[in-house]
mmCIF file with all atom_site columns, C-alpha atoms in Angstrom:
data_model
loop_
_atom_site.group_PDB
_atom_site.id
_atom_site.type_symbol
_atom_site.label_atom_id
_atom_site.label_alt_id
_atom_site.label_comp_id
_atom_site.label_asym_id
_atom_site.label_entity_id
_atom_site.label_seq_id
_atom_site.pdbx_PDB_ins_code
_atom_site.Cartn_x
_atom_site.Cartn_y
_atom_site.Cartn_z
_atom_site.occupancy
_atom_site.B_iso_or_equiv
_atom_site.pdbx_formal_charge
_atom_site.auth_seq_id
_atom_site.auth_comp_id
_atom_site.auth_asym_id
_atom_site.auth_atom_id
_atom_site.pdbx_PDB_model_num
ATOM 1   C CA . UNK B 1 1   ? 133.793 -47.019 84.943 1.00 0.00 ? 1   UNK B CA 1
ATOM 2   C CA . UNK B 1 2   ? 136.538 -44.401 84.641 1.00 0.00 ? 2   UNK B CA 1
ATOM 3   C CA . UNK B 1 3   ? 139.036 -43.895 87.421 1.00 0.00 ? 3   UNK B CA 1
ATOM 4   C CA . UNK B 1 4   ? 138.092 -40.678 89.203 1.00 0.00 ? 4   UNK B CA 1
ATOM 5   C CA . UNK B 1 5   ? 141.756 -39.980 90.023 1.00 0.00 ? 5   UNK B CA 1
ATOM 6   C CA . UNK B 1 6   ? 142.670 -39.779 86.334 1.00 0.00 ? 6   UNK B CA 1
ATOM 7   C CA . UNK B 1 7   ? 142.396 -36.159 85.292 1.00 0.00 ? 7   UNK B CA 1
ATOM 8   C CA . UNK B 1 8   ? 143.421 -34.961 81.839 1.00 0.00 ? 8   UNK B CA 1
ATOM 9   C CA . UNK B 1 9   ? 146.792 -33.233 81.717 1.00 0.00 ? 9   UNK B CA 1
ATOM 10  C CA . UNK B 1 10  ? 146.421 -29.471 81.422 1.00 0.00 ? 10  UNK B CA 1
ATOM 11  C CA . UNK B 1 11  ? 149.609 -27.640 80.432 1.00 0.00 ? 11  UNK B CA 1
ATOM 12  C CA . UNK B 1 12  ? 150.773 -25.134 83.049 1.00 0.00 ? 12  UNK B CA 1
ATOM 13  C CA . UNK B 1 13  ? 151.100 -22.497 80.319 1.00 0.00 ? 13  UNK B CA 1
ATOM 14  C CA . UNK B 1 14  ? 147.404 -22.945 79.441 1.00 0.00 ? 14  UNK B CA 1
ATOM 15  C CA . UNK B 1 15  ? 146.391 -22.409 83.083 1.00 0.00 ? 15  UNK B CA 1
ATOM 16  C CA . UNK B 1 16  ? 148.626 -19.340 83.280 1.00 0.00 ? 16  UNK B CA 1
ATOM 17  C CA . UNK B 1 17  ? 147.201 -17.867 80.056 1.00 0.00 ? 17  UNK B CA 1
ATOM 18  C CA . UNK B 1 18  ? 143.571 -18.508 81.042 1.00 0.00 ? 18  UNK B CA 1
ATOM 19  C CA . UNK B 1 19  ? 144.105 -17.057 84.525 1.00 0.00 ? 19  UNK B CA 1
ATOM 20  C CA . UNK B 1 20  ? 145.708 -13.941 83.026 1.00 0.00 ? 20  UNK B CA 1
ATOM 21  C CA . UNK B 1 21  ? 142.811 -13.567 80.566 1.00 0.00 ? 21  UNK B CA 1
ATOM 22  C CA . UNK B 1 22  ? 140.245 -13.641 83.390 1.00 0.00 ? 22  UNK B CA 1
ATOM 23  C CA . UNK B 1 23  ? 142.305 -11.092 85.356 1.00 0.00 ? 23  UNK B CA 1
ATOM 24  C CA . UNK B 1 24  ? 142.472 -8.780  82.335 1.00 0.00 ? 24  UNK B CA 1
ATOM 25  C CA . UNK B 1 25  ? 138.923 -9.188  80.995 1.00 0.00 ? 25  UNK B CA 1
ATOM 26  C CA . UNK B 1 26  ? 136.765 -10.041 84.007 1.00 0.00 ? 26  UNK B CA 1
ATOM 27  C CA . UNK B 1 27  ? 134.622 -12.809 85.333 1.00 0.00 ? 27  UNK B CA 1
ATOM 28  C CA . UNK B 1 28  ? 132.598 -14.593 84.460 1.00 0.00 ? 28  UNK B CA 1
ATOM 29  C CA . UNK B 1 29  ? 134.586 -15.506 81.381 1.00 0.00 ? 29  UNK B CA 1
ATOM 30  C CA . UNK B 1 30  ? 132.823 -17.955 79.078 1.00 0.00 ? 30  UNK B CA 1
ATOM 31  C CA . UNK B 1 31  ? 134.801 -20.783 77.520 1.00 0.00 ? 31  UNK B CA 1
ATOM 32  C CA . UNK B 1 32  ? 133.863 -22.798 74.439 1.00 0.00 ? 32  UNK B CA 1
ATOM 33  C CA . UNK B 1 33  ? 135.959 -25.941 73.925 1.00 0.00 ? 33  UNK B CA 1
ATOM 34  C CA . UNK B 1 34  ? 136.407 -26.754 70.232 1.00 0.00 ? 34  UNK B CA 1
ATOM 35  C CA . UNK B 1 35  ? 137.931 -30.026 69.051 1.00 0.00 ? 35  UNK B CA 1
ATOM 36  C CA . UNK B 1 36  ? 140.425 -29.346 66.265 1.00 0.00 ? 36  UNK B CA 1
ATOM 37  C CA . UNK B 1 37  ? 141.400 -32.945 65.563 1.00 0.00 ? 37  UNK B CA 1
ATOM 38  C CA . UNK B 1 38  ? 144.925 -34.283 65.984 1.00 0.00 ? 38  UNK B CA 1
ATOM 39  C CA . UNK B 1 39  ? 146.219 -30.893 67.080 1.00 0.00 ? 39  UNK B CA 1
ATOM 40  C CA . UNK B 1 40  ? 144.039 -31.027 70.203 1.00 0.00 ? 40  UNK B CA 1
ATOM 41  C CA . UNK B 1 41  ? 141.456 -28.458 71.212 1.00 0.00 ? 41  UNK B CA 1
ATOM 42  C CA . UNK B 1 42  ? 141.047 -24.720 71.263 1.00 0.00 ? 42  UNK B CA 1
ATOM 43  C CA . UNK B 1 43  ? 139.437 -23.128 74.291 1.00 0.00 ? 43  UNK B CA 1
ATOM 44  C CA . UNK B 1 44  ? 137.885 -19.881 73.054 1.00 0.00 ? 44  UNK B CA 1
ATOM 45  C CA . UNK B 1 45  ? 137.496 -17.394 75.885 1.00 0.00 ? 45  UNK B CA 1
ATOM 46  C CA . UNK B 1 46  ? 134.952 -14.560 75.963 1.00 0.00 ? 46  UNK B CA 1
ATOM 47  C CA . UNK B 1 47  ? 135.675 -12.133 78.778 1.00 0.00 ? 47  UNK B CA 1
ATOM 48  C CA . UNK B 1 48  ? 133.067 -10.266 80.763 1.00 0.00 ? 48  UNK B CA 1
ATOM 49  C CA . UNK B 1 49  ? 134.068 -7.194  78.744 1.00 0.00 ? 49  UNK B CA 1
ATOM 50  C CA . UNK B 1 50  ? 133.447 -9.042  75.450 1.00 0.00 ? 50  UNK B CA 1
ATOM 51  C CA . UNK B 1 51  ? 137.116 -9.579  74.568 1.00 0.00 ? 51  UNK B CA 1
ATOM 52  C CA . UNK B 1 52  ? 138.061 -12.761 72.730 1.00 0.00 ? 52  UNK B CA 1
ATOM 53  C CA . UNK B 1 53  ? 141.048 -14.965 73.421 1.00 0.00 ? 53  UNK B CA 1
ATOM 54  C CA . UNK B 1 54  ? 142.023 -18.568 73.018 1.00 0.00 ? 54  UNK B CA 1
ATOM 55  C CA . UNK B 1 55  ? 144.175 -21.213 74.617 1.00 0.00 ? 55  UNK B CA 1
ATOM 56  C CA . UNK B 1 56  ? 145.375 -24.414 72.970 1.00 0.00 ? 56  UNK B CA 1
ATOM 57  C CA . UNK B 1 57  ? 145.302 -27.710 74.876 1.00 0.00 ? 57  UNK B CA 1
ATOM 58  C CA . UNK B 1 58  ? 146.122 -31.303 73.860 1.00 0.00 ? 58  UNK B CA 1
ATOM 59  C CA . UNK B 1 59  ? 142.524 -32.623 73.886 1.00 0.00 ? 59  UNK B CA 1
ATOM 60  C CA . UNK B 1 60  ? 138.908 -31.553 74.492 1.00 0.00 ? 60  UNK B CA 1
ATOM 61  C CA . UNK B 1 61  ? 138.967 -33.254 77.906 1.00 0.00 ? 61  UNK B CA 1
ATOM 62  C CA . UNK B 1 62  ? 141.982 -31.110 78.829 1.00 0.00 ? 62  UNK B CA 1
ATOM 63  C CA . UNK B 1 63  ? 139.990 -28.036 77.775 1.00 0.00 ? 63  UNK B CA 1
ATOM 64  C CA . UNK B 1 64  ? 137.136 -28.977 80.070 1.00 0.00 ? 64  UNK B CA 1
ATOM 65  C CA . UNK B 1 65  ? 139.619 -29.650 82.881 1.00 0.00 ? 65  UNK B CA 1
ATOM 66  C CA . UNK B 1 66  ? 141.156 -26.205 82.277 1.00 0.00 ? 66  UNK B CA 1
ATOM 67  C CA . UNK B 1 67  ? 137.745 -24.573 82.617 1.00 0.00 ? 67  UNK B CA 1
ATOM 68  C CA . UNK B 1 68  ? 137.141 -26.447 85.878 1.00 0.00 ? 68  UNK B CA 1
ATOM 69  C CA . UNK B 1 69  ? 140.551 -25.498 87.246 1.00 0.00 ? 69  UNK B CA 1
ATOM 70  C CA . UNK B 1 70  ? 140.555 -21.730 86.628 1.00 0.00 ? 70  UNK B CA 1
ATOM 71  C CA . UNK B 1 71  ? 138.348 -19.583 88.856 1.00 0.00 ? 71  UNK B CA 1
ATOM 72  C CA . UNK B 1 72  ? 136.089 -17.197 86.973 1.00 0.00 ? 72  UNK B CA 1
ATOM 73  C CA . UNK B 1 73  ? 135.639 -19.349 83.854 1.00 0.00 ? 73  UNK B CA 1
ATOM 74  C CA . UNK B 1 74  ? 132.409 -21.147 83.027 1.00 0.00 ? 74  UNK B CA 1
ATOM 75  C CA . UNK B 1 75  ? 131.911 -23.741 80.306 1.00 0.00 ? 75  UNK B CA 1
ATOM 76  C CA . UNK B 1 76  ? 129.661 -22.501 77.518 1.00 0.00 ? 76  UNK B CA 1
ATOM 77  C CA . UNK B 1 77  ? 128.797 -23.121 73.885 1.00 0.00 ? 77  UNK B CA 1
ATOM 78  C CA . UNK B 1 78  ? 128.201 -20.892 70.886 1.00 0.00 ? 78  UNK B CA 1
ATOM 79  C CA . UNK B 1 79  ? 124.661 -20.035 71.914 1.00 0.00 ? 79  UNK B CA 1
ATOM 80  C CA . UNK B 1 80  ? 122.936 -16.703 71.385 1.00 0.00 ? 80  UNK B CA 1
ATOM 81  C CA . UNK B 1 81  ? 124.047 -15.311 74.748 1.00 0.00 ? 81  UNK B CA 1
ATOM 82  C CA . UNK B 1 82  ? 127.722 -16.140 74.208 1.00 0.00 ? 82  UNK B CA 1
ATOM 83  C CA . UNK B 1 83  ? 127.834 -14.858 70.643 1.00 0.00 ? 83  UNK B CA 1
ATOM 84  C CA . UNK B 1 84  ? 126.043 -11.618 71.500 1.00 0.00 ? 84  UNK B CA 1
ATOM 85  C CA . UNK B 1 85  ? 128.426 -10.929 74.400 1.00 0.00 ? 85  UNK B CA 1
ATOM 86  C CA . UNK B 1 86  ? 131.503 -10.821 72.137 1.00 0.00 ? 86  UNK B CA 1
ATOM 87  C CA . UNK B 1 87  ? 132.949 -7.487  71.070 1.00 0.00 ? 87  UNK B CA 1
ATOM 88  C CA . UNK B 1 88  ? 135.272 -7.652  68.077 1.00 0.00 ? 88  UNK B CA 1
ATOM 89  C CA . UNK B 1 89  ? 137.318 -4.487  67.690 1.00 0.00 ? 89  UNK B CA 1
ATOM 90  C CA . UNK B 1 90  ? 138.494 -2.830  64.491 1.00 0.00 ? 90  UNK B CA 1
ATOM 91  C CA . UNK B 1 91  ? 142.059 -4.106  64.937 1.00 0.00 ? 91  UNK B CA 1
ATOM 92  C CA . UNK B 1 92  ? 140.883 -7.697  65.158 1.00 0.00 ? 92  UNK B CA 1
ATOM 93  C CA . UNK B 1 93  ? 138.652 -7.235  62.103 1.00 0.00 ? 93  UNK B CA 1
ATOM 94  C CA . UNK B 1 94  ? 141.611 -5.871  60.090 1.00 0.00 ? 94  UNK B CA 1
ATOM 95  C CA . UNK B 1 95  ? 143.757 -8.800  61.198 1.00 0.00 ? 95  UNK B CA 1
ATOM 96  C CA . UNK B 1 96  ? 141.080 -11.288 60.097 1.00 0.00 ? 96  UNK B CA 1
ATOM 97  C CA . UNK B 1 97  ? 140.564 -9.461  56.788 1.00 0.00 ? 97  UNK B CA 1
ATOM 98  C CA . UNK B 1 98  ? 144.300 -9.532  56.031 1.00 0.00 ? 98  UNK B CA 1
ATOM 99  C CA . UNK B 1 99  ? 144.184 -13.321 55.899 1.00 0.00 ? 99  UNK B CA 1
ATOM 100 C CA . UNK B 1 100 ? 141.770 -13.238 52.956 1.00 0.00 ? 100 UNK B CA 1
ATOM 101 C CA . UNK B 1 101 ? 143.461 -10.538 50.907 1.00 0.00 ? 101 UNK B CA 1
ATOM 102 C CA . UNK B 1 102 ? 145.453 -11.612 47.886 1.00 0.00 ? 102 UNK B CA 1
#
């Protein structure tokens, strides 16, 4: 049985960034925690206005703890509702396309 007093470490900068995202893009903000291996986890944020953002944390458990700590964020997954609520602007599309150009 795990010790209930042991909570994953969440970097203060991650809390600050997630809190600022919710303030800028509205609640409820959906958060999808994605394990990226040794580098930790990415918490992808989808604001109430459809904006996308992300926050890096040391581990998936830290991502879930971040979601629990910041008011206005709810844990989600890449389901139909979450995907359809995203709004990717032209600037973001150009930025993504630039990565694939030769």
